[in-house]
């Protein structure tokens, strides 16, 4: 990749108060852009002041949704270093998503280095305070004008940064989940295992309905039989049944979460039996009836670990672990956030120091 060009903003923004960040509401002074054209490949990587884009109204992304994205976080350690968590995995997954959406592959190493330079420039935006971090959103859109349905020849890659608050301002607490039995998120052979906007667009309706009924997230079942558990909103999902931890196997319609992979490694290192397999909601309900469903939790970059205290499936209501955060969820949250923030040892070499 060519040398990165840098145009600095002449008017820096006022940073938001660290106790009022929320999620994705504020953006830093600069962003990273890179173009793709059929003749030149990926070219012209540049850091420029954050601001609106100019695109042709017929740009293909607006019509057929050819887009992929990623999400990761930068943290400040107690020693004052800036670290990312397994960013190589995010860039590998970005290319996997690109492959599925017929978007040209990016050079993972060069992109990570460009992101590193953007974070170095914006490091004062990494918010102080327990649980706060700088959210990193890389994404690629098809920019070629025209209404023909095919893979575009021109793309724009962007990376924007947003200081975000702790997901749980009062410590982790269990959420209420609605098992969705009407709408589906993805089917095998579809785009479920790609991180692409269309998967979210098709899920908004169900999320809205669930919220209206007093639930915070939807648990998706498989798109064919409406039987097997897939994932929760933008999180993978884990269940502790009779001492064993079970999570749906990556079957092509589930997103391969990096938090999911990390949690599996951690549980195994503690000697816990972890099984990746198909699990039906019926099986889960039976385990609950028999008193064997001991814990449920979601995993993802935003919340890290999200304990599930209550689930509703058709007419059945299940309170899990007395509606309280389970021991594994708590321990995983403490250890994983400790590793991510540089407060604990890094036995799996997951931290990447930005310097
Ligand atoms: C991003 C995402 C996840 C979680 O992945 P992480 O890498 O752990 O953040 C899970 N499910 C969906 C649908 C996602 O988009």
mmCIF file of C-alpha atoms and ligand atoms in Angstrom:
data_model
loop_
_atom_site.group_PDB
_atom_site.id
_atom_site.type_symbol
_atom_site.label_atom_id
_atom_site.label_comp_id
_atom_site.label_asym_id
_atom_site.label_seq_id
_atom_site.Cartn_x
_atom_site.Cartn_y
_atom_site.Cartn_z
ATOM 1 C CA UNK A 1 0.000 0.000 0.000
ATOM 2 C CA UNK A 2 1.161 3.536 -0.731
ATOM 3 C CA UNK A 3 2.280 6.023 1.862
ATOM 4 C CA UNK A 4 -0.589 7.357 3.943
ATOM 5 C CA UNK A 5 -1.360 11.033 3.286
ATOM 6 C CA UNK A 6 -2.434 13.144 6.243
ATOM 7 C CA UNK A 7 -4.509 16.330 6.239
ATOM 8 C CA UNK A 8 -4.996 17.659 9.725
ATOM 9 C CA UNK A 9 -8.136 19.364 10.870
ATOM 10 C CA UNK A 10 -7.578 23.054 11.629
ATOM 11 C CA UNK A 11 -10.479 23.211 14.037
ATOM 12 C CA UNK A 12 -10.480 20.552 16.712
ATOM 13 C CA UNK A 13 -13.783 19.701 18.397
ATOM 14 C CA UNK A 14 -14.556 19.999 22.095
ATOM 15 C CA UNK A 15 -14.468 16.512 23.596
ATOM 16 C CA UNK A 16 -17.645 15.263 25.321
ATOM 17 C CA UNK A 17 -17.773 14.760 29.104
ATOM 18 C CA UNK A 18 -16.622 11.211 29.886
ATOM 19 C CA UNK A 19 -19.715 10.471 31.963
ATOM 20 C CA UNK A 20 -22.094 11.293 29.096
ATOM 21 C CA UNK A 21 -20.679 9.385 26.154
ATOM 22 C CA UNK A 22 -23.360 6.851 25.255
ATOM 23 C CA UNK A 23 -22.652 4.669 22.208
ATOM 24 C CA UNK A 24 -21.720 6.064 18.788
ATOM 25 C CA UNK A 25 -22.999 9.586 19.370
ATOM 26 C CA UNK A 26 -19.680 11.475 19.136
ATOM 27 C CA UNK A 27 -16.965 11.186 16.506
ATOM 28 C CA UNK A 28 -13.316 12.227 16.560
ATOM 29 C CA UNK A 29 -11.613 14.955 14.486
ATOM 30 C CA UNK A 30 -10.279 12.700 11.726
ATOM 31 C CA UNK A 31 -11.187 9.651 9.667
ATOM 32 C CA UNK A 32 -9.315 7.237 7.422
ATOM 33 C CA UNK A 33 -10.319 6.834 3.776
ATOM 34 C CA UNK A 34 -9.057 4.612 0.957
ATOM 35 C CA UNK A 35 -10.345 4.195 -2.582
ATOM 36 C CA UNK A 36 -10.710 1.156 -4.791
ATOM 37 C CA UNK A 37 -11.051 1.225 -8.524
ATOM 38 C CA UNK A 38 -10.873 -1.700 -10.870
ATOM 39 C CA UNK A 39 -7.734 -0.462 -12.605
ATOM 40 C CA UNK A 40 -5.793 0.655 -9.537
ATOM 41 C CA UNK A 41 -6.937 -1.671 -6.763
ATOM 42 C CA UNK A 42 -6.947 -0.182 -3.268
ATOM 43 C CA UNK A 43 -5.130 3.142 -3.365
ATOM 44 C CA UNK A 44 -4.822 6.643 -1.915
ATOM 45 C CA UNK A 45 -5.006 5.829 1.802
ATOM 46 C CA UNK A 46 -5.475 9.102 3.652
ATOM 47 C CA UNK A 47 -6.395 10.595 6.978
ATOM 48 C CA UNK A 48 -8.612 13.656 6.587
ATOM 49 C CA UNK A 49 -10.834 15.789 8.843
ATOM 50 C CA UNK A 50 -14.034 13.939 9.840
ATOM 51 C CA UNK A 51 -16.976 15.146 7.789
ATOM 52 C CA UNK A 52 -19.756 14.364 5.290
ATOM 53 C CA UNK A 53 -19.112 12.458 2.070
ATOM 54 C CA UNK A 54 -20.189 13.399 -1.427
ATOM 55 C CA UNK A 55 -21.605 10.447 -3.328
ATOM 56 C CA UNK A 56 -23.588 10.040 -6.511
ATOM 57 C CA UNK A 57 -27.269 9.304 -5.685
ATOM 58 C CA UNK A 58 -26.986 6.227 -7.867
ATOM 59 C CA UNK A 59 -23.988 4.897 -5.880
ATOM 60 C CA UNK A 60 -24.646 1.175 -5.731
ATOM 61 C CA UNK A 61 -24.520 0.887 -1.936
ATOM 62 C CA UNK A 62 -27.732 2.933 -1.679
ATOM 63 C CA UNK A 63 -29.662 0.552 -3.886
ATOM 64 C CA UNK A 64 -28.358 -2.946 -3.339
ATOM 65 C CA UNK A 65 -26.586 -2.669 -0.003
ATOM 66 C CA UNK A 66 -23.119 -3.854 -0.994
ATOM 67 C CA UNK A 67 -21.421 -2.999 2.300
ATOM 68 C CA UNK A 68 -19.380 -4.645 5.051
ATOM 69 C CA UNK A 69 -18.259 -3.377 8.430
ATOM 70 C CA UNK A 70 -16.287 -4.188 11.559
ATOM 71 C CA UNK A 71 -16.307 -3.100 15.192
ATOM 72 C CA UNK A 72 -13.475 -3.066 17.710
ATOM 73 C CA UNK A 73 -12.247 -0.953 20.605
ATOM 74 C CA UNK A 74 -9.087 0.847 21.737
ATOM 75 C CA UNK A 75 -8.403 1.025 25.470
ATOM 76 C CA UNK A 76 -5.962 2.976 27.605
ATOM 77 C CA UNK A 77 -4.084 0.760 30.066
ATOM 78 C CA UNK A 78 -3.195 1.768 33.646
ATOM 79 C CA UNK A 79 0.399 2.173 32.367
ATOM 80 C CA UNK A 80 -0.817 4.728 29.814
ATOM 81 C CA UNK A 81 -0.389 2.508 26.752
ATOM 82 C CA UNK A 82 -3.054 2.306 24.051
ATOM 83 C CA UNK A 83 -4.116 -1.240 23.159
ATOM 84 C CA UNK A 84 -6.444 -3.024 20.746
ATOM 85 C CA UNK A 85 -7.931 -6.482 21.327
ATOM 86 C CA UNK A 86 -7.149 -9.096 18.633
ATOM 87 C CA UNK A 87 -7.423 -6.591 15.732
ATOM 88 C CA UNK A 88 -5.937 -9.159 13.322
ATOM 89 C CA UNK A 89 -9.133 -11.191 13.821
ATOM 90 C CA UNK A 90 -11.321 -8.219 12.901
ATOM 91 C CA UNK A 91 -9.398 -7.591 9.686
ATOM 92 C CA UNK A 92 -9.467 -11.251 8.760
ATOM 93 C CA UNK A 93 -13.237 -11.226 9.297
ATOM 94 C CA UNK A 94 -13.541 -8.025 7.252
ATOM 95 C CA UNK A 95 -11.993 -9.873 4.319
ATOM 96 C CA UNK A 96 -14.254 -12.860 4.938
ATOM 97 C CA UNK A 97 -17.268 -10.530 4.778
ATOM 98 C CA UNK A 98 -15.832 -8.886 1.630
ATOM 99 C CA UNK A 99 -15.544 -12.287 0.014
ATOM 100 C CA UNK A 100 -19.235 -13.012 0.651
ATOM 101 C CA UNK A 101 -20.339 -9.585 -0.643
ATOM 102 C CA UNK A 102 -18.030 -9.727 -3.727
ATOM 103 C CA UNK A 103 -16.019 -6.757 -2.470
ATOM 104 C CA UNK A 104 -12.270 -6.810 -3.264
ATOM 105 C CA UNK A 105 -9.940 -8.004 -0.498
ATOM 106 C CA UNK A 106 -7.899 -5.514 1.501
ATOM 107 C CA UNK A 107 -4.304 -5.901 2.686
ATOM 108 C CA UNK A 108 -4.911 -6.723 6.363
ATOM 109 C CA UNK A 109 -1.450 -5.728 7.613
ATOM 110 C CA UNK A 110 -1.421 -2.421 5.744
ATOM 111 C CA UNK A 111 -4.938 -1.572 6.918
ATOM 112 C CA UNK A 112 -4.042 -2.356 10.537
ATOM 113 C CA UNK A 113 -1.040 -0.070 10.230
ATOM 114 C CA UNK A 114 -3.215 2.727 8.795
ATOM 115 C CA UNK A 115 -5.707 2.267 11.665
ATOM 116 C CA UNK A 116 -2.766 2.377 14.080
ATOM 117 C CA UNK A 117 -1.721 5.761 12.653
ATOM 118 C CA UNK A 118 -5.274 7.099 12.932
ATOM 119 C CA UNK A 119 -5.474 6.033 16.591
ATOM 120 C CA UNK A 120 -2.070 7.545 17.376
ATOM 121 C CA UNK A 121 -3.331 10.837 15.932
ATOM 122 C CA UNK A 122 -6.615 10.634 17.876
ATOM 123 C CA UNK A 123 -5.306 9.102 21.108
ATOM 124 C CA UNK A 124 -6.515 12.019 23.248
ATOM 125 C CA UNK A 125 -10.031 10.927 22.269
ATOM 126 C CA UNK A 126 -9.698 7.641 24.173
ATOM 127 C CA UNK A 127 -11.870 8.541 27.152
ATOM 128 C CA UNK A 128 -10.648 8.179 30.724
ATOM 129 C CA UNK A 129 -12.904 6.400 33.166
ATOM 130 C CA UNK A 130 -13.915 2.874 34.121
ATOM 131 C CA UNK A 131 -15.429 1.016 31.194
ATOM 132 C CA UNK A 132 -14.968 3.775 28.608
ATOM 133 C CA UNK A 133 -13.176 3.132 25.310
ATOM 134 C CA UNK A 134 -12.716 4.349 21.750
ATOM 135 C CA UNK A 135 -14.932 2.384 19.354
ATOM 136 C CA UNK A 136 -13.406 1.781 15.913
ATOM 137 C CA UNK A 137 -15.745 1.325 12.953
ATOM 138 C CA UNK A 138 -14.101 0.275 9.661
ATOM 139 C CA UNK A 139 -16.519 -0.143 6.736
ATOM 140 C CA UNK A 140 -16.549 -0.434 2.957
ATOM 141 C CA UNK A 141 -19.242 0.838 0.586
ATOM 142 C CA UNK A 142 -19.829 0.370 -3.149
ATOM 143 C CA UNK A 143 -19.554 3.875 -4.635
ATOM 144 C CA UNK A 144 -19.826 3.210 -8.358
ATOM 145 C CA UNK A 145 -22.778 5.088 -9.873
ATOM 146 C CA UNK A 146 -25.394 3.059 -11.741
ATOM 147 C CA UNK A 147 -28.441 0.917 -11.175
ATOM 148 C CA UNK A 148 -27.266 -2.326 -12.753
ATOM 149 C CA UNK A 149 -27.259 -5.233 -10.326
ATOM 150 C CA UNK A 150 -23.714 -6.581 -10.122
ATOM 151 C CA UNK A 151 -20.579 -6.139 -8.033
ATOM 152 C CA UNK A 152 -19.425 -2.515 -8.197
ATOM 153 C CA UNK A 153 -16.080 -1.568 -9.702
ATOM 154 C CA UNK A 154 -15.455 1.291 -7.255
ATOM 155 C CA UNK A 155 -15.449 1.246 -3.448
ATOM 156 C CA UNK A 156 -14.614 3.488 -0.532
ATOM 157 C CA UNK A 157 -13.140 2.156 2.713
ATOM 158 C CA UNK A 158 -13.613 4.324 5.791
ATOM 159 C CA UNK A 159 -12.588 4.088 9.423
ATOM 160 C CA UNK A 160 -14.354 6.355 11.908
ATOM 161 C CA UNK A 161 -13.762 6.527 15.662
ATOM 162 C CA UNK A 162 -16.237 7.167 18.465
ATOM 163 C CA UNK A 163 -15.538 7.569 22.198
ATOM 164 C CA UNK A 164 -18.060 5.315 23.958
ATOM 165 C CA UNK A 165 -19.194 4.844 27.531
ATOM 166 C CA UNK A 166 -19.377 1.657 29.564
ATOM 167 C CA UNK A 167 -22.230 -0.468 28.246
ATOM 168 C CA UNK A 168 -23.507 -0.893 31.793
ATOM 169 C CA UNK A 169 -23.195 2.344 33.692
ATOM 170 C CA UNK A 170 -24.011 0.530 36.959
ATOM 171 C CA UNK A 171 -22.002 -2.653 36.411
ATOM 172 C CA UNK A 172 -23.195 -5.678 34.436
ATOM 173 C CA UNK A 173 -26.806 -6.643 34.894
ATOM 174 C CA UNK A 174 -29.010 -9.282 33.242
ATOM 175 C CA UNK A 175 -31.216 -8.486 30.242
ATOM 176 C CA UNK A 176 -34.628 -9.756 29.152
ATOM 177 C CA UNK A 177 -34.657 -11.645 25.842
ATOM 178 C CA UNK A 178 -37.515 -12.357 23.441
ATOM 179 C CA UNK A 179 -37.168 -15.578 21.421
ATOM 180 C CA UNK A 180 -38.264 -14.514 17.932
ATOM 181 C CA UNK A 181 -40.540 -17.087 16.300
ATOM 182 C CA UNK A 182 -41.791 -15.126 13.303
ATOM 183 C CA UNK A 183 -39.039 -13.035 11.724
ATOM 184 C CA UNK A 184 -35.638 -14.490 10.834
ATOM 185 C CA UNK A 185 -32.225 -12.865 10.614
ATOM 186 C CA UNK A 186 -30.378 -15.181 8.247
ATOM 187 C CA UNK A 187 -30.463 -18.527 6.527
ATOM 188 C CA UNK A 188 -27.666 -20.896 5.679
ATOM 189 C CA UNK A 189 -26.284 -19.854 2.311
ATOM 190 C CA UNK A 190 -27.320 -16.266 2.998
ATOM 191 C CA UNK A 191 -25.154 -13.531 4.490
ATOM 192 C CA UNK A 192 -25.506 -14.406 8.185
ATOM 193 C CA UNK A 193 -21.822 -15.079 8.678
ATOM 194 C CA UNK A 194 -20.813 -11.791 7.042
ATOM 195 C CA UNK A 195 -20.855 -8.527 8.975
ATOM 196 C CA UNK A 196 -23.004 -6.597 6.539
ATOM 197 C CA UNK A 197 -25.650 -3.914 6.903
ATOM 198 C CA UNK A 198 -28.411 -5.959 5.274
ATOM 199 C CA UNK A 199 -28.461 -8.436 8.162
ATOM 200 C CA UNK A 200 -29.228 -5.552 10.484
ATOM 201 C CA UNK A 201 -31.773 -3.886 8.208
ATOM 202 C CA UNK A 202 -33.802 -7.083 8.165
ATOM 203 C CA UNK A 203 -33.624 -7.429 11.951
ATOM 204 C CA UNK A 204 -34.790 -3.962 12.981
ATOM 205 C CA UNK A 205 -38.487 -4.792 12.788
ATOM 206 C CA UNK A 206 -38.246 -7.720 15.200
ATOM 207 C CA UNK A 207 -36.076 -5.682 17.557
ATOM 208 C CA UNK A 208 -38.711 -2.929 17.576
ATOM 209 C CA UNK A 209 -41.527 -5.356 18.347
ATOM 210 C CA UNK A 210 -39.502 -6.989 21.160
ATOM 211 C CA UNK A 211 -38.677 -3.603 22.674
ATOM 212 C CA UNK A 212 -42.344 -2.688 22.597
ATOM 213 C CA UNK A 213 -43.049 -5.815 24.668
ATOM 214 C CA UNK A 214 -40.440 -4.848 27.248
ATOM 215 C CA UNK A 215 -37.482 -6.912 26.052
ATOM 216 C CA UNK A 216 -34.033 -5.557 25.313
ATOM 217 C CA UNK A 217 -32.972 -8.004 22.589
ATOM 218 C CA UNK A 218 -34.213 -10.682 20.222
ATOM 219 C CA UNK A 219 -32.891 -14.239 20.238
ATOM 220 C CA UNK A 220 -32.874 -15.462 16.652
ATOM 221 C CA UNK A 221 -33.829 -18.977 15.682
ATOM 222 C CA UNK A 222 -32.691 -20.694 12.474
ATOM 223 C CA UNK A 223 -34.360 -19.444 9.331
ATOM 224 C CA UNK A 224 -35.580 -22.811 8.050
ATOM 225 C CA UNK A 225 -37.173 -24.660 10.949
ATOM 226 C CA UNK A 226 -37.466 -21.903 13.585
ATOM 227 C CA UNK A 227 -36.111 -24.448 16.032
ATOM 228 C CA UNK A 228 -32.413 -24.019 16.574
ATOM 229 C CA UNK A 229 -30.799 -21.171 18.468
ATOM 230 C CA UNK A 230 -28.563 -18.876 16.420
ATOM 231 C CA UNK A 231 -27.599 -15.646 18.214
ATOM 232 C CA UNK A 232 -28.907 -12.670 20.191
ATOM 233 C CA UNK A 233 -29.140 -9.280 18.481
ATOM 234 C CA UNK A 234 -25.509 -8.435 17.749
ATOM 235 C CA UNK A 235 -24.132 -11.027 20.159
ATOM 236 C CA UNK A 236 -23.314 -14.715 20.139
ATOM 237 C CA UNK A 237 -24.994 -16.720 22.863
ATOM 238 C CA UNK A 238 -23.866 -19.264 25.481
ATOM 239 C CA UNK A 239 -25.805 -21.507 27.872
ATOM 240 C CA UNK A 240 -24.586 -23.358 30.941
ATOM 241 C CA UNK A 241 -26.582 -26.567 31.170
ATOM 242 C CA UNK A 242 -25.823 -29.021 33.958
ATOM 243 C CA UNK A 243 -22.250 -27.780 34.331
ATOM 244 C CA UNK A 244 -21.440 -27.840 30.603
ATOM 245 C CA UNK A 245 -21.266 -24.694 28.457
ATOM 246 C CA UNK A 246 -22.993 -24.950 25.077
ATOM 247 C CA UNK A 247 -22.937 -22.450 22.213
ATOM 248 C CA UNK A 248 -24.418 -22.821 18.712
ATOM 249 C CA UNK A 249 -21.846 -24.144 16.220
ATOM 250 C CA UNK A 250 -20.807 -21.795 13.389
ATOM 251 C CA UNK A 251 -23.096 -23.149 10.707
ATOM 252 C CA UNK A 252 -22.852 -20.422 8.073
ATOM 253 C CA UNK A 253 -25.726 -18.256 9.273
ATOM 254 C CA UNK A 254 -24.101 -17.184 12.574
ATOM 255 C CA UNK A 255 -21.512 -14.424 12.869
ATOM 256 C CA UNK A 256 -18.156 -15.731 14.119
ATOM 257 C CA UNK A 257 -17.696 -13.382 17.052
ATOM 258 C CA UNK A 258 -14.207 -12.626 18.316
ATOM 259 C CA UNK A 259 -15.590 -12.350 21.847
ATOM 260 C CA UNK A 260 -17.190 -15.785 21.291
ATOM 261 C CA UNK A 261 -13.841 -17.279 20.293
ATOM 262 C CA UNK A 262 -12.122 -15.614 23.274
ATOM 263 C CA UNK A 263 -14.736 -16.875 25.733
ATOM 264 C CA UNK A 264 -14.379 -20.449 24.426
ATOM 265 C CA UNK A 265 -10.588 -20.240 24.918
ATOM 266 C CA UNK A 266 -10.949 -18.846 28.442
ATOM 267 C CA UNK A 267 -13.539 -21.386 29.588
ATOM 268 C CA UNK A 268 -11.426 -24.254 28.235
ATOM 269 C CA UNK A 269 -8.359 -22.882 30.018
ATOM 270 C CA UNK A 270 -10.344 -23.065 33.273
ATOM 271 C CA UNK A 271 -11.101 -26.733 32.578
ATOM 272 C CA UNK A 272 -14.766 -26.121 31.725
ATOM 273 C CA UNK A 273 -16.373 -28.414 29.145
ATOM 274 C CA UNK A 274 -17.427 -26.271 26.167
ATOM 275 C CA UNK A 275 -19.448 -27.740 23.308
ATOM 276 C CA UNK A 276 -20.200 -26.049 19.980
ATOM 277 C CA UNK A 277 -23.251 -27.736 18.544
ATOM 278 C CA UNK A 278 -26.789 -27.291 17.341
ATOM 279 C CA UNK A 279 -29.168 -26.592 20.233
ATOM 280 C CA UNK A 280 -32.906 -26.279 19.899
ATOM 281 C CA UNK A 281 -35.020 -23.894 21.920
ATOM 282 C CA UNK A 282 -37.118 -26.934 22.888
ATOM 283 C CA UNK A 283 -34.060 -28.623 24.403
ATOM 284 C CA UNK A 284 -33.249 -25.427 26.273
ATOM 285 C CA UNK A 285 -36.771 -25.143 27.620
ATOM 286 C CA UNK A 286 -36.707 -28.770 28.796
ATOM 287 C CA UNK A 287 -33.374 -28.134 30.554
ATOM 288 C CA UNK A 288 -34.942 -25.085 32.201
ATOM 289 C CA UNK A 289 -37.969 -27.118 33.350
ATOM 290 C CA UNK A 290 -35.639 -29.697 34.872
ATOM 291 C CA UNK A 291 -33.698 -26.981 36.666
ATOM 292 C CA UNK A 292 -30.579 -27.646 34.585
ATOM 293 C CA UNK A 293 -30.341 -24.325 32.729
ATOM 294 C CA UNK A 294 -27.899 -22.632 35.067
ATOM 295 C CA UNK A 295 -26.782 -19.588 33.082
ATOM 296 C CA UNK A 296 -27.248 -17.789 29.782
ATOM 297 C CA UNK A 297 -25.222 -14.905 28.406
ATOM 298 C CA UNK A 298 -24.426 -13.069 25.184
ATOM 299 C CA UNK A 299 -20.950 -12.096 23.956
ATOM 300 C CA UNK A 300 -19.885 -9.217 21.706
ATOM 301 C CA UNK A 301 -17.495 -6.273 21.485
ATOM 302 C CA UNK A 302 -20.017 -3.652 22.640
ATOM 303 C CA UNK A 303 -21.230 -5.245 25.906
ATOM 304 C CA UNK A 304 -18.421 -7.861 26.184
ATOM 305 C CA UNK A 305 -20.585 -10.240 28.305
ATOM 306 C CA UNK A 306 -24.312 -9.673 28.680
ATOM 307 C CA UNK A 307 -26.013 -11.984 31.195
ATOM 308 C CA UNK A 308 -29.540 -13.114 30.286
ATOM 309 C CA UNK A 309 -31.892 -13.138 33.277
ATOM 310 C CA UNK A 310 -35.175 -13.840 31.538
ATOM 311 C CA UNK A 311 -36.317 -15.387 28.252
ATOM 312 C CA UNK A 312 -39.742 -15.608 26.665
ATOM 313 C CA UNK A 313 -40.414 -18.246 24.014
ATOM 314 C CA UNK A 314 -43.964 -18.544 22.661
ATOM 315 C CA UNK A 315 -46.084 -18.830 25.849
ATOM 316 C CA UNK A 316 -43.183 -19.930 28.052
ATOM 317 C CA UNK A 317 -41.381 -17.617 30.427
ATOM 318 C CA UNK A 318 -38.030 -18.646 31.800
ATOM 319 C CA UNK A 319 -36.245 -16.902 34.600
ATOM 320 C CA UNK A 320 -32.610 -17.944 34.604
ATOM 321 C CA UNK A 321 -30.409 -18.108 37.707
ATOM 322 C CA UNK A 322 -33.049 -16.217 39.678
ATOM 323 C CA UNK A 323 -32.705 -13.332 37.242
ATOM 324 C CA UNK A 324 -29.179 -12.723 38.530
ATOM 325 C CA UNK A 325 -25.787 -12.615 36.802
ATOM 326 C CA UNK A 326 -24.250 -16.107 36.836
ATOM 327 C CA UNK A 327 -20.769 -16.990 38.109
ATOM 328 C CA UNK A 328 -19.288 -17.740 34.688
ATOM 329 C CA UNK A 329 -20.713 -14.562 33.163
ATOM 330 C CA UNK A 330 -19.270 -12.492 35.999
ATOM 331 C CA UNK A 331 -15.861 -14.168 35.933
ATOM 332 C CA UNK A 332 -15.635 -13.978 32.128
ATOM 333 C CA UNK A 333 -16.588 -10.301 32.189
ATOM 334 C CA UNK A 334 -14.005 -9.461 34.853
ATOM 335 C CA UNK A 335 -11.186 -11.420 33.242
ATOM 336 C CA UNK A 336 -11.893 -10.454 29.647
ATOM 337 C CA UNK A 337 -12.267 -6.737 30.369
ATOM 338 C CA UNK A 338 -9.169 -7.000 32.591
ATOM 339 C CA UNK A 339 -7.168 -8.443 29.688
ATOM 340 C CA UNK A 340 -8.617 -5.928 27.209
ATOM 341 C CA UNK A 341 -7.801 -2.947 29.450
ATOM 342 C CA UNK A 342 -4.310 -4.133 30.339
ATOM 343 C CA UNK A 343 -5.223 -4.618 33.999
ATOM 344 C CA UNK A 344 -4.500 -8.363 33.941
ATOM 345 C CA UNK A 345 -1.858 -10.598 32.353
ATOM 346 C CA UNK A 346 -2.412 -11.497 28.728
ATOM 347 C CA UNK A 347 -1.917 -15.285 28.680
ATOM 348 C CA UNK A 348 -3.217 -15.691 25.118
ATOM 349 C CA UNK A 349 -1.272 -12.724 23.632
ATOM 350 C CA UNK A 350 -4.479 -10.986 22.583
ATOM 351 C CA UNK A 351 -3.384 -7.381 23.145
ATOM 352 C CA UNK A 352 -1.919 -5.262 20.344
ATOM 353 C CA UNK A 353 -0.044 -2.191 21.539
ATOM 354 C CA UNK A 354 -0.612 0.944 19.462
ATOM 355 C CA UNK A 355 2.507 3.036 19.296
HETATM 356 C C1 LIG B 1 -20.378 -8.239 15.490
HETATM 357 C C2 LIG B 1 -21.408 -9.264 15.766
HETATM 358 C C3 LIG B 1 -21.275 -10.207 16.814
HETATM 359 C C4 LIG B 1 -20.175 -10.163 17.838
HETATM 360 O O1 LIG B 1 -18.873 -10.245 17.319
HETATM 361 P P1 LIG B 1 -17.647 -9.738 18.169
HETATM 362 O O2 LIG B 1 -16.499 -9.963 17.263
HETATM 363 O O3 LIG B 1 -17.580 -10.576 19.388
HETATM 364 O O4 LIG B 1 -17.889 -8.305 18.477
HETATM 365 C C5 LIG B 1 -22.242 -11.200 16.939
HETATM 366 N N1 LIG B 1 -23.296 -11.245 16.104
HETATM 367 C C6 LIG B 1 -23.465 -10.351 15.107
HETATM 368 C C7 LIG B 1 -24.645 -10.479 14.223
HETATM 369 C C8 LIG B 1 -22.535 -9.334 14.911
HETATM 370 O O5 LIG B 1 -22.718 -8.454 13.922
#
